[in-house]
Coordinates of C-alpha atoms in Angstrom, one line a residue:
M1 CA 45.9 -16.2 51.0
L2 CA 48.8 -16.2 53.3
F3 CA 51.6 -16.5 50.7
F4 CA 50.0 -16.2 47.3
R5 CA 48.3 -13.0 46.5
T6 CA 46.4 -12.2 43.3
T7 CA 43.1 -10.6 42.4
S8 CA 42.7 -12.6 39.2
H9 CA 40.9 -15.9 39.6
E10 CA 42.0 -17.0 36.2
L11 CA 45.7 -16.4 37.2
L12 CA 45.2 -18.3 40.5
R13 CA 43.7 -21.3 38.7
A14 CA 46.4 -21.3 36.0
R15 CA 49.1 -21.4 38.6
Y16 CA 47.4 -24.1 40.5
N17 CA 47.0 -26.2 37.4
S18 CA 50.6 -25.6 36.5
L19 CA 51.7 -26.7 40.0
L20 CA 49.7 -29.9 39.7
K21 CA 52.3 -30.9 37.0
D22 CA 55.4 -29.8 39.0
V23 CA 54.5 -31.2 42.4
P24 CA 55.1 -34.9 41.6
V25 CA 58.5 -33.9 40.1
A26 CA 59.4 -32.0 43.3
I27 CA 58.3 -34.9 45.6
F28 CA 60.2 -37.5 43.5
M29 CA 63.3 -35.3 43.7
A30 CA 62.9 -34.8 47.5
M31 CA 62.6 -38.6 48.1
S32 CA 65.6 -39.3 46.0
A33 CA 67.7 -36.6 47.8
L34 CA 66.6 -38.1 51.2
S35 CA 67.7 -41.5 50.1
I36 CA 71.1 -40.3 49.1
Q37 CA 71.4 -38.3 52.4
M38 CA 70.8 -41.6 54.3
L39 CA 73.7 -43.2 52.5
V40 CA 76.0 -40.3 53.0
L41 CA 75.3 -39.7 56.7
K42 CA 74.6 -43.3 58.0
D43 CA 78.3 -43.7 59.2
S44 CA 78.8 -40.1 60.4
V45 CA 75.8 -39.4 62.8
D46 CA 73.4 -41.3 65.0
W47 CA 71.0 -43.6 63.0
K48 CA 68.1 -41.6 64.4
L49 CA 69.4 -38.5 62.6
A50 CA 70.8 -40.4 59.6
I51 CA 68.0 -42.9 59.0
A52 CA 64.9 -42.3 61.1
G53 CA 64.5 -38.5 60.3
P54 CA 64.9 -38.8 56.5
A55 CA 62.6 -41.9 56.5
F56 CA 59.8 -40.1 58.3
R57 CA 60.2 -37.3 55.9
M58 CA 60.0 -39.7 53.0
L59 CA 56.7 -41.1 54.4
I60 CA 55.3 -37.5 54.5
C61 CA 56.3 -37.1 50.8
A62 CA 54.7 -40.4 49.9
G63 CA 51.5 -39.2 51.6
M64 CA 51.6 -36.0 49.7
L65 CA 52.2 -37.9 46.4
L66 CA 49.2 -40.1 47.2
Y67 CA 47.0 -37.1 47.9
W68 CA 48.2 -35.5 44.6
F69 CA 47.4 -38.7 42.7
R70 CA 43.8 -38.9 44.0
H71 CA 43.0 -35.2 43.4
R72 CA 45.0 -34.6 40.2
N73 CA 42.0 -34.5 37.8
E74 CA 39.8 -32.4 40.1
H75 CA 38.6 -28.8 39.2
P76 CA 38.1 -27.3 42.6
P77 CA 36.4 -24.0 43.2
T78 CA 38.5 -20.9 43.8
H79 CA 38.1 -21.0 47.6
A80 CA 39.5 -24.7 47.6
I81 CA 42.5 -23.6 45.5
H82 CA 43.2 -20.9 47.9
R83 CA 43.1 -23.3 50.8
R84 CA 45.3 -25.9 49.0
L85 CA 47.9 -23.4 48.0
D86 CA 48.0 -22.0 51.6
I87 CA 48.6 -25.5 53.0
G88 CA 51.3 -26.2 50.4
S89 CA 53.0 -22.9 51.2
C90 CA 53.0 -23.7 54.8
I91 CA 54.4 -27.2 54.3
L92 CA 57.2 -25.8 52.1
I93 CA 58.2 -23.2 54.6
F94 CA 58.1 -25.7 57.4
A95 CA 60.3 -28.1 55.4
G96 CA 62.8 -25.4 54.8
L97 CA 63.0 -24.5 58.5
V98 CA 63.4 -28.1 59.5
T99 CA 66.2 -28.6 56.9
F100 CA 67.8 -25.4 58.2
W101 CA 67.8 -26.5 61.8
R102 CA 68.8 -30.1 61.0
S103 CA 71.8 -29.0 58.9
L104 CA 73.2 -26.7 61.6
Y105 CA 72.6 -29.5 64.2
I106 CA 74.4 -32.3 62.4
Y107 CA 77.0 -30.1 60.7
P108 CA 79.5 -30.3 63.6
L109 CA 79.0 -34.2 63.7
T110 CA 80.1 -34.8 60.2
D111 CA 83.5 -35.1 58.7
N112 CA 85.0 -32.8 55.9
F113 CA 83.1 -34.6 53.2
G114 CA 79.8 -34.3 55.2
H115 CA 80.4 -30.5 55.4
Y116 CA 80.7 -30.2 51.7
Y117 CA 77.8 -32.4 51.2
L118 CA 75.5 -30.4 53.4
I119 CA 76.5 -27.2 51.8
F120 CA 76.1 -28.6 48.3
H121 CA 72.8 -30.3 49.3
N122 CA 71.1 -27.2 50.9
T123 CA 72.3 -25.0 47.9
L124 CA 70.8 -27.3 45.3
Y125 CA 67.6 -27.6 47.4
G126 CA 67.3 -23.9 47.6
F127 CA 67.8 -23.5 43.9
C128 CA 66.0 -26.4 42.4
F129 CA 63.0 -26.7 44.6
A130 CA 62.3 -23.0 44.7
F131 CA 62.5 -22.8 40.9
I132 CA 60.3 -25.9 40.4
L133 CA 57.7 -24.6 42.8
R134 CA 58.1 -20.9 41.9
K135 CA 54.4 -20.6 40.8
I136 CA 53.4 -21.0 44.4
G137 CA 54.5 -17.5 44.9
T138 CA 56.0 -15.9 48.1
A139 CA 56.5 -19.2 49.8
A140 CA 59.0 -20.4 47.2
Y141 CA 61.1 -17.2 47.7
L142 CA 61.0 -17.7 51.5
Y143 CA 62.0 -21.4 51.2
N144 CA 64.9 -20.3 48.8
L145 CA 66.0 -17.7 51.4
V146 CA 65.9 -20.2 54.2
M147 CA 67.9 -22.9 52.3
I148 CA 70.6 -20.5 50.9
T149 CA 71.0 -19.0 54.4
S150 CA 71.6 -22.5 55.8
A151 CA 74.2 -23.3 53.1
I152 CA 76.1 -20.0 53.7
A153 CA 75.9 -20.6 57.5
C154 CA 77.4 -24.0 57.1
V155 CA 80.2 -22.5 55.0
F156 CA 81.3 -20.1 57.8
I157 CA 80.8 -22.3 60.9
G158 CA 83.1 -24.9 59.5
H159 CA 86.7 -24.8 58.6
I160 CA 86.1 -24.5 54.8
E161 CA 89.0 -23.3 52.8
H162 CA 88.3 -20.1 50.9
A163 CA 84.8 -19.8 52.6
Y164 CA 84.3 -16.1 51.4
L165 CA 84.8 -17.2 47.8
I166 CA 82.4 -20.1 48.2
A167 CA 79.8 -17.9 49.9
L168 CA 80.3 -15.3 47.2
L169 CA 79.8 -18.0 44.5
I170 CA 76.5 -19.1 46.2
V171 CA 75.3 -15.5 46.4
V172 CA 76.1 -14.9 42.8
F173 CA 74.1 -17.9 41.7
E174 CA 71.4 -17.0 44.2
V175 CA 71.0 -13.5 42.6
G176 CA 70.8 -15.2 39.2
M177 CA 68.2 -17.7 40.5
L178 CA 66.0 -15.0 42.0
L179 CA 66.1 -13.0 38.7
A180 CA 65.3 -16.2 36.7
M181 CA 62.4 -17.0 39.1
H182 CA 61.0 -13.5 38.8
A183 CA 61.3 -13.3 35.0
S184 CA 59.8 -16.9 34.7
G185 CA 56.9 -15.9 37.0
T186 CA 56.3 -12.6 35.1
V187 CA 56.3 -14.3 31.7
F188 CA 53.9 -17.0 33.0
D189 CA 51.6 -14.4 34.4
Q190 CA 51.7 -12.3 31.2
W191 CA 51.0 -15.5 29.2
V192 CA 48.1 -16.4 31.3
N193 CA 46.6 -12.9 31.2
A194 CA 47.1 -12.7 27.4
T195 CA 45.4 -16.1 27.0
Y196 CA 42.4 -15.2 29.0
E197 CA 42.2 -11.7 27.3
T198 CA 42.3 -13.5 24.0
Q199 CA 39.6 -16.0 25.1
A200 CA 37.5 -13.1 26.4
L201 CA 37.9 -11.3 23.0
L202 CA 37.0 -14.5 21.2
K203 CA 33.9 -14.9 23.3
D204 CA 33.0 -11.3 22.8
N205 CA 33.6 -11.6 19.1
Q206 CA 31.4 -14.7 19.0
R207 CA 28.7 -12.9 20.9
L208 CA 28.9 -10.0 18.5
A209 CA 28.9 -12.3 15.5
N210 CA 25.6 -13.8 16.8
Q211 CA 24.0 -10.8 18.3
D212 CA 22.4 -7.7 16.9
V213 CA 24.4 -4.8 18.4
L214 CA 21.4 -2.3 18.4
T215 CA 18.6 -4.5 19.9
Q216 CA 20.7 -7.2 21.7
L217 CA 18.6 -9.9 20.0
P218 CA 20.3 -12.7 18.2
N219 CA 21.0 -11.8 14.6
R220 CA 20.4 -13.1 11.2
R221 CA 23.4 -15.6 11.3
Q222 CA 22.3 -17.0 14.6
F223 CA 18.7 -17.3 13.3
F224 CA 19.7 -19.7 10.5
V225 CA 22.0 -21.7 12.8
Q226 CA 19.2 -22.1 15.4
V227 CA 16.4 -23.0 12.9
E228 CA 18.5 -25.7 11.4
Q229 CA 19.1 -27.2 14.9
E230 CA 15.4 -26.8 15.8
L231 CA 14.3 -28.4 12.6
I232 CA 16.4 -31.5 13.4
L233 CA 14.9 -31.7 16.9
A234 CA 11.4 -31.2 15.5
R235 CA 11.8 -34.1 13.1
Q236 CA 13.0 -36.3 15.9
T237 CA 9.9 -35.5 18.0
S238 CA 7.5 -35.4 15.1
Q239 CA 6.5 -31.8 16.0
C240 CA 5.3 -29.0 13.7
F241 CA 7.7 -26.2 13.5
A242 CA 7.0 -22.6 12.4
V243 CA 9.3 -19.8 11.3
G244 CA 7.9 -16.3 11.1
I245 CA 9.1 -13.0 9.7
L246 CA 7.6 -9.6 10.8
D247 CA 8.2 -6.3 9.2
L248 CA 7.2 -2.9 10.7
D249 CA 4.5 -1.4 8.4
N250 CA 5.1 2.2 9.0
F251 CA 8.6 2.4 10.3
K252 CA 10.3 4.2 7.3
P253 CA 8.4 7.5 7.8
V254 CA 9.7 7.5 11.4
N255 CA 13.2 7.6 10.0
D256 CA 12.3 10.1 7.3
V257 CA 10.5 12.5 9.6
H258 CA 12.3 12.1 12.9
G259 CA 15.8 10.9 11.9
H260 CA 17.6 7.6 12.2
H261 CA 18.4 8.2 15.9
I262 CA 14.7 8.1 16.8
G263 CA 14.3 5.2 14.4
D264 CA 17.0 3.2 16.2
L265 CA 15.4 3.9 19.6
V266 CA 12.1 2.7 18.2
L267 CA 13.8 -0.6 17.0
V268 CA 15.4 -0.9 20.5
E269 CA 11.9 -0.7 22.1
V270 CA 10.4 -3.1 19.7
G271 CA 13.2 -5.6 20.4
K272 CA 12.6 -5.3 24.1
R273 CA 8.8 -5.9 23.7
L274 CA 9.4 -8.9 21.5
A275 CA 11.9 -10.4 23.9
Q276 CA 9.3 -10.4 26.6
I277 CA 6.8 -12.4 24.6
R278 CA 6.7 -16.0 26.0
P279 CA 10.5 -16.4 26.2
D280 CA 10.2 -20.1 27.0
E281 CA 8.3 -20.9 23.9
V282 CA 9.4 -18.5 21.2
R283 CA 12.7 -16.8 20.3
F284 CA 13.1 -13.6 18.4
Y285 CA 15.8 -12.4 16.1
R286 CA 16.6 -9.1 14.3
L287 CA 17.4 -9.9 10.6
G288 CA 18.3 -6.3 9.6
G289 CA 16.5 -3.0 9.2
D290 CA 13.0 -3.2 10.6
E291 CA 12.7 -6.9 9.9
F292 CA 12.5 -9.4 12.7
A293 CA 12.1 -13.2 12.8
F294 CA 10.9 -15.8 15.2
H295 CA 10.5 -19.6 15.5
L296 CA 8.5 -21.9 17.7
V297 CA 7.1 -25.4 18.0
T298 CA 3.4 -25.2 17.0
D299 CA 0.4 -27.4 16.2
D300 CA -0.9 -28.4 12.8
E301 CA -4.0 -26.2 13.4
H302 CA -1.7 -23.2 13.7
A303 CA -3.5 -22.1 16.9
S304 CA -0.3 -21.3 18.8
L305 CA 1.3 -19.5 15.9
R306 CA -1.8 -17.3 15.6
Q307 CA -1.9 -16.6 19.3
I308 CA 1.8 -15.6 19.1
A309 CA 1.1 -13.3 16.2
Y310 CA -1.7 -11.8 18.0
E311 CA 0.5 -11.1 21.1
I312 CA 3.2 -9.7 18.8
N313 CA 0.8 -7.1 17.3
Q314 CA -0.6 -6.3 20.8
A315 CA 2.8 -5.7 22.1
I316 CA 4.2 -3.7 19.1
S317 CA 1.1 -1.6 18.5
Q318 CA 1.2 -0.1 22.0
P319 CA 2.3 3.6 21.7
I320 CA 5.9 4.3 21.9
S321 CA 7.1 7.6 23.5
I322 CA 10.6 8.8 22.7
D323 CA 11.9 12.3 23.5
G324 CA 8.4 13.6 23.7
L325 CA 7.3 12.0 20.5
R326 CA 4.4 9.5 20.6
M327 CA 4.4 6.9 17.8
V328 CA 2.3 3.9 16.9
I329 CA 3.9 1.1 15.1
K330 CA 2.3 -2.0 13.6
A331 CA 3.6 -5.1 12.0
S332 CA 2.8 -7.5 9.1
M333 CA 3.9 -11.1 9.5
G334 CA 4.6 -14.0 7.2
A335 CA 5.1 -17.5 8.4
C336 CA 5.8 -21.1 7.2
I337 CA 5.0 -24.3 9.0
V338 CA 6.4 -27.7 8.4
C339 CA 5.3 -30.9 10.2
D340 CA 6.8 -33.9 8.5
Q341 CA 8.4 -33.0 5.2
Q342 CA 12.2 -32.5 4.8
T343 CA 13.1 -28.8 4.4
S344 CA 15.9 -26.4 5.2
A345 CA 16.1 -23.2 7.2
Q346 CA 16.7 -21.3 4.0
T347 CA 13.6 -22.7 2.4
L348 CA 11.5 -21.9 5.4
Y349 CA 12.8 -18.4 5.5
E350 CA 12.1 -17.8 1.8
H351 CA 8.5 -19.2 2.1
A352 CA 7.9 -17.1 5.2
D353 CA 9.3 -14.0 3.4
F354 CA 7.0 -14.6 0.4
A355 CA 4.0 -14.9 2.8
L356 CA 5.2 -11.5 4.3
Y357 CA 5.5 -10.0 0.8
H358 CA 1.9 -11.2 0.1
V359 CA 0.3 -9.8 3.3
K360 CA 2.1 -6.5 2.8
R361 CA 0.6 -6.1 -0.6
T362 CA -2.9 -7.3 0.4
E363 CA -3.7 -6.8 4.0
R364 CA -1.0 -5.1 6.1
G365 CA -1.0 -5.6 9.9
N366 CA -2.0 -9.3 9.8
L367 CA -0.4 -12.7 9.7
E368 CA -0.2 -14.7 6.4
I369 CA 0.8 -18.4 6.6
Y370 CA 2.5 -20.0 3.5
S371 CA 0.0 -22.2 1.7
D372 CA -0.4 -24.1 -1.6
T373 CA -2.1 -21.0 -3.0
L374 CA 0.9 -18.9 -2.2
E375 CA 3.2 -21.6 -3.5
K376 CA 1.4 -21.4 -6.8
E377 CA 1.7 -17.6 -6.8
R378 CA 5.4 -17.8 -5.9
Q379 CA 6.0 -20.2 -8.8
Q380 CA 4.1 -17.9 -11.1
L381 CA 6.3 -14.9 -10.1
N382 CA 9.3 -17.1 -10.6
R383 CA 8.1 -17.8 -14.2
I384 CA 7.4 -14.1 -14.6
D385 CA 11.0 -13.3 -13.4
Q386 CA 12.5 -15.8 -15.8
A387 CA 10.4 -14.6 -18.7
L388 CA 11.0 -10.9 -18.1
R389 CA 14.7 -11.5 -17.9
A390 CA 14.5 -13.0 -21.4
A391 CA 11.9 -10.6 -22.8
D392 CA 12.3 -8.3 -25.7
I393 CA 10.5 -5.4 -24.0
H394 CA 10.3 -3.3 -27.2
A395 CA 8.4 -6.1 -28.9
E396 CA 6.4 -7.4 -25.9
L397 CA 5.4 -4.4 -23.9
F398 CA 2.9 -1.8 -25.1
P399 CA 0.7 1.0 -23.5
V400 CA -3.1 1.0 -23.3
F401 CA -5.1 4.1 -22.4
Q402 CA -8.2 4.7 -20.2
P403 CA -10.1 8.0 -20.5
I404 CA -10.8 10.4 -17.7
I405 CA -14.2 11.9 -18.2
D406 CA -15.9 15.1 -17.2
I407 CA -19.2 13.8 -15.9
D408 CA -21.0 17.1 -16.6
T409 CA -20.0 17.5 -20.2
G410 CA -19.1 13.9 -21.2
E411 CA -15.8 15.1 -22.6
V412 CA -12.5 13.2 -22.4
G413 CA -10.1 15.4 -20.5
A414 CA -7.2 13.0 -20.4
F415 CA -6.0 9.4 -21.0
E416 CA -4.1 7.5 -18.4
S417 CA -1.3 5.4 -19.9
L418 CA -1.1 1.8 -18.5
A419 CA 1.7 -0.6 -19.3
R420 CA 0.8 -4.1 -20.7
W421 CA 3.0 -7.2 -21.3
R422 CA 2.1 -9.9 -23.7
S423 CA 4.6 -12.6 -23.2
P424 CA 5.1 -15.3 -25.9
T425 CA 5.4 -17.9 -23.2
L426 CA 3.1 -16.6 -20.4
G427 CA 0.5 -14.7 -22.5
D428 CA -1.0 -11.5 -21.1
V429 CA 0.6 -10.6 -17.7
S430 CA -1.0 -8.2 -15.2
P431 CA 1.1 -5.1 -14.4
A432 CA 0.4 -5.7 -10.8
L433 CA 2.5 -8.8 -11.2
F434 CA 5.3 -7.8 -13.6
I435 CA 5.9 -4.2 -12.4
P436 CA 7.3 -5.4 -8.9
V437 CA 9.3 -8.0 -10.6
A438 CA 10.7 -5.4 -13.1
E439 CA 11.6 -3.2 -10.1
S440 CA 13.4 -6.1 -8.3
L441 CA 15.3 -6.8 -11.6
G442 CA 16.4 -3.2 -12.2
M443 CA 14.4 -3.1 -15.5
I444 CA 11.7 -0.7 -14.5
A445 CA 13.5 2.5 -15.5
D446 CA 14.0 1.2 -19.1
I447 CA 10.3 0.1 -19.2
T448 CA 9.2 3.5 -17.9
K449 CA 11.1 5.4 -20.5
L450 CA 10.0 3.1 -23.3
M451 CA 6.3 3.4 -22.3
F452 CA 6.6 7.2 -22.0
R453 CA 7.9 7.5 -25.5
R454 CA 5.2 5.4 -26.9
A455 CA 2.5 7.2 -24.9
I456 CA 3.9 10.5 -26.3
H457 CA 3.7 9.1 -29.8
S458 CA 0.1 8.3 -29.3
M459 CA -0.5 11.6 -27.6
S460 CA 0.8 13.6 -30.6
H461 CA -2.4 12.5 -32.4
W462 CA -4.9 13.7 -29.7
P463 CA -6.5 17.0 -29.5
E464 CA -4.2 19.7 -28.3
D465 CA -6.0 20.3 -25.0
M466 CA -6.1 16.6 -24.0
R467 CA -3.7 15.5 -21.3
L468 CA -1.7 12.4 -20.6
S469 CA -1.6 10.8 -17.2
F470 CA 1.6 8.7 -16.8
N471 CA 2.3 6.4 -13.8
L472 CA 5.8 6.4 -12.1
S473 CA 7.1 3.5 -10.0
A474 CA 8.6 3.9 -6.6
Y475 CA 12.0 3.5 -8.3
D476 CA 11.3 6.2 -10.8
V477 CA 10.0 8.7 -8.3
T478 CA 13.2 8.4 -6.1
N479 CA 15.7 8.2 -9.0
Q480 CA 16.9 11.7 -10.1
A481 CA 18.4 10.3 -13.4
V482 CA 15.2 8.7 -14.4
I483 CA 13.2 11.9 -13.8
E484 CA 15.7 14.0 -15.7
D485 CA 15.4 11.5 -18.6
L486 CA 11.6 11.8 -18.5
I487 CA 11.9 15.6 -18.5
S488 CA 14.2 15.4 -21.5
I489 CA 11.9 13.2 -23.5
M490 CA 8.9 15.5 -22.6
Q491 CA 10.8 18.6 -23.8
T492 CA 12.1 17.0 -27.1
S493 CA 8.4 15.9 -27.9
H494 CA 7.6 19.6 -28.5
L495 CA 4.2 19.0 -26.7
R496 CA 3.1 21.5 -24.2
A497 CA 4.4 20.5 -20.8
G498 CA 1.2 21.3 -19.1
R499 CA -0.5 18.4 -20.8
F500 CA 1.6 15.9 -18.9
V501 CA 0.4 14.6 -15.5
F502 CA 2.7 12.3 -13.7
E503 CA 1.0 10.0 -11.2
I504 CA 2.8 8.7 -8.1
T505 CA 1.5 6.6 -5.2
E506 CA 2.0 7.1 -1.5
T507 CA 3.7 3.7 -1.4
A508 CA 6.3 5.1 -3.7
L509 CA 6.8 8.1 -1.4
L510 CA 7.6 5.9 1.5
Q511 CA 10.8 4.7 -0.2
D512 CA 12.6 8.1 0.1
F513 CA 10.2 11.0 0.9
E514 CA 12.8 13.7 0.6
T515 CA 14.2 12.6 -2.7
A516 CA 10.7 12.0 -4.1
R517 CA 9.7 15.6 -3.0
E518 CA 12.8 17.0 -4.8
N519 CA 12.0 15.1 -8.0
I520 CA 8.4 16.2 -7.9
K521 CA 9.6 19.8 -7.7
R522 CA 11.8 19.1 -10.8
L523 CA 8.8 17.8 -12.8
R524 CA 6.6 20.8 -11.9
Q525 CA 9.5 23.2 -12.7
A526 CA 9.6 21.6 -16.1
G527 CA 5.9 22.5 -16.5
A528 CA 4.3 19.2 -15.9
K529 CA 1.6 18.4 -13.4
V530 CA 1.7 15.9 -10.5
A531 CA -1.1 13.7 -9.2
L532 CA -1.2 11.6 -6.0
D533 CA -2.7 8.3 -7.0
D534 CA -4.7 5.8 -4.8
F535 CA -5.3 8.7 -2.3
G536 CA -6.5 7.7 1.2
T537 CA -4.9 4.3 1.3
G538 CA -1.4 5.2 2.2
Y539 CA 0.4 6.3 5.4
S540 CA -0.3 9.9 6.6
S541 CA -2.0 11.0 3.4
L542 CA -2.8 14.5 4.6
S543 CA 0.8 15.2 5.5
H544 CA 1.8 14.3 2.0
V545 CA -0.7 16.7 0.5
Q546 CA 0.6 19.3 2.9
H547 CA 4.2 18.9 2.1
L548 CA 4.2 18.0 -1.6
P549 CA 3.6 20.4 -4.6
L550 CA 0.6 18.5 -6.0
D551 CA -1.9 19.4 -8.7
K552 CA -4.4 16.5 -8.4
L553 CA -5.7 13.8 -6.1
K554 CA -7.1 10.5 -7.4
I555 CA -9.6 8.9 -5.0
D556 CA -8.8 5.2 -4.6
R557 CA -11.2 2.7 -6.1
S558 CA -11.7 1.0 -2.8
F559 CA -13.9 4.0 -1.7
I560 CA -15.9 4.0 -4.9
K561 CA -17.0 0.3 -5.1
D562 CA -19.4 0.6 -2.2
I563 CA -20.0 4.3 -2.1
E564 CA -23.8 3.8 -2.6
T565 CA -24.2 1.8 0.6
N566 CA -21.2 2.5 2.8
T567 CA -21.6 5.8 4.7
T568 CA -17.9 5.7 5.8
S569 CA -16.8 5.7 2.1
Q570 CA -19.2 8.5 1.4
T571 CA -17.8 10.6 4.2
I572 CA -14.3 9.9 3.1
V573 CA -15.1 10.9 -0.6
R574 CA -16.8 14.1 0.5
S575 CA -13.9 15.0 2.6
I576 CA -11.4 14.5 -0.2
L577 CA -13.6 16.5 -2.6
A578 CA -13.8 19.3 0.0
L579 CA -10.0 19.1 0.5
C580 CA -9.3 19.4 -3.2
Q581 CA -11.7 22.3 -3.6
G582 CA -10.1 24.2 -0.7
M583 CA -6.6 23.6 -2.1
H584 CA -7.6 24.3 -5.6
M585 CA -6.7 20.9 -6.9
E586 CA -8.4 18.6 -9.4
C587 CA -9.9 15.4 -8.1
V588 CA -10.5 12.2 -10.0
A589 CA -12.6 9.2 -8.8
E590 CA -11.2 5.9 -10.0
G591 CA -13.0 2.7 -10.4
A592 CA -16.5 3.8 -11.3
E593 CA -18.2 0.8 -12.9
T594 CA -21.9 1.5 -12.8
E595 CA -24.2 4.4 -13.7
S596 CA -25.5 4.6 -10.1
Q597 CA -21.9 5.1 -8.8
V598 CA -21.3 7.9 -11.4
R599 CA -24.6 9.6 -10.5
F600 CA -23.7 9.3 -6.8
L601 CA -20.3 11.0 -7.4
Q602 CA -21.9 13.7 -9.5
A603 CA -24.3 14.5 -6.7
M604 CA -21.3 14.9 -4.4
G605 CA -19.8 17.4 -6.7
C606 CA -17.2 15.2 -8.3
Q607 CA -16.3 16.4 -11.8
W608 CA -13.7 13.9 -13.1
V609 CA -14.3 10.1 -13.2
Q610 CA -12.4 7.2 -14.5
G611 CA -13.6 3.6 -14.7
Y612 CA -15.1 0.7 -16.7
Y613 CA -18.4 2.5 -16.9
F614 CA -17.0 4.8 -19.5
A615 CA -14.3 2.6 -21.0
K616 CA -11.8 -0.1 -20.3
P617 CA -8.1 0.6 -21.1
M618 CA -7.9 0.6 -24.9
P619 CA -4.9 0.2 -27.4
E620 CA -3.7 3.2 -29.3
A621 CA -5.5 2.2 -32.4
E622 CA -9.0 2.5 -30.8
I623 CA -8.6 6.0 -29.3
Q624 CA -9.6 8.0 -32.4
A625 CA -12.8 5.9 -32.8
Y626 CA -13.5 6.3 -29.1
L627 CA -13.1 10.1 -29.3
G628 CA -15.5 10.2 -32.3
H629 CA -18.2 8.6 -30.0
A630 CA -17.7 10.5 -26.8
P631 CA -19.8 9.4 -23.7
T632 CA -23.2 11.1 -23.2
P633 CA -23.1 13.6 -20.2
I634 CA -24.9 12.4 -17.1
A635 CA -28.1 14.4 -16.8

């Protein structure tokens, strides 16, 4: 620009918009002043100077006013604003120069009143117009200088009494005017800058409020907002709409082993991969931790949803290399689809989350779509939740015991204590159902300690060399207070500590491996034994054996059920038996239900077996009778 210089486009536009309001006022004042000038000078100078000149300038003002009226509501681009301000600045400077020349030309032709009028006229023009149009920048100051100079010149070229005092008065007011113009312009600029900074902060805060800082994906808040909007659109177009939630199956060990920094980098990489999957069809969100969500329009046959799930797993399961580490991450997914029924974003999320909960318990790494079957299961869990909240656990929960048998001798070496719940409203409830609910309700610690005391009471009537295997939940293993309470209960029982075997699962270890390891050490320091249950089904089983002070491994029943025909299961069982022998640990095979399975295990060199072939879990009252009729050794 020639007269208005700024590097801020926002400030440029703000000044332009402000001038749009001031320009008609300035034009109206100019036309009014020209009309008065014609009345004052019509008898003093030639009509061409008194009437024609001002009239021509009034026509120019009228044209400018018409141009302003036509363009007052426009929002021109920055380059157009530059051009218009340049033109306006040039017109203002040119008008000041014309007024300067005209005043000096007609000043000698007027009488004493005309002299004072011209001085007063130019001074007011210099003050008022420059102040009104101050946002135009440098041109306003130049116009002011020209008009005040012409007024002072008129003071000295005439025979004005006390000319120096009048000139001094004009200069004093001029200084005040310049200071006021500068201060007003500075305050306006500061206000504009502060306004735009505030708007920028608001936009940034809005972005942060709706975006996950780590992955740059939209966040949980934005997920629910968008799902509600998409649901409305789907209803209007009669389309099926799906919401999915995915959870990284083996992400927690990454944090535990490599630290949260590496874990964050893994999440960032996962976020990038998800964002690249069909961005025009599906949108991904990070809900928190290692949980992500997505939604899309799908078909009632679920084909597009299943294809998206396949592409998600393909993208995520590609190896991730960070700081020389190579990791493979997989995901489990739960989804819910609605086609015509009314529902909310929260309901869709809850159903998809339950589908995810189900697939993580049954078949990790796959997609589970919410169905009527899952709805019945969810309602059942809700009933269990309500019943457990109201339950008298001392009256309704009790232990049962399943023997662990020495195949070669037929002797009972130990009993595993298993919790049972007989609800007055629901009947017998499987521990596979009520234990997770008890954990979510924060009741599991009380149940664990209650079952342990009752198991010890039963154990006190067993032969002195018979052991008790007792299961610990994920919460128990990672809670130091619970472990210390169990040790205290064990010690006050006055039973030999070596007869106690605490069983933990690899899933429990994943909750907090370091804390679990410390608590296992506490149990062993107290004299108890520790067994790793369901061995072979968890994450990185061998690393757990290597880094944990274990006394026993229990082979998961999934390897026993088809051991006679499945060569892979046979290989795994042989490997586990060899591992236990090499590390001087006991090994128990769970889930033996037939004589042929037991014989197969015996041929492999397995000594300890547990399963329905020998006995189902029995109440305390039946143990003595069972011990009196011990199983016959397998010949």
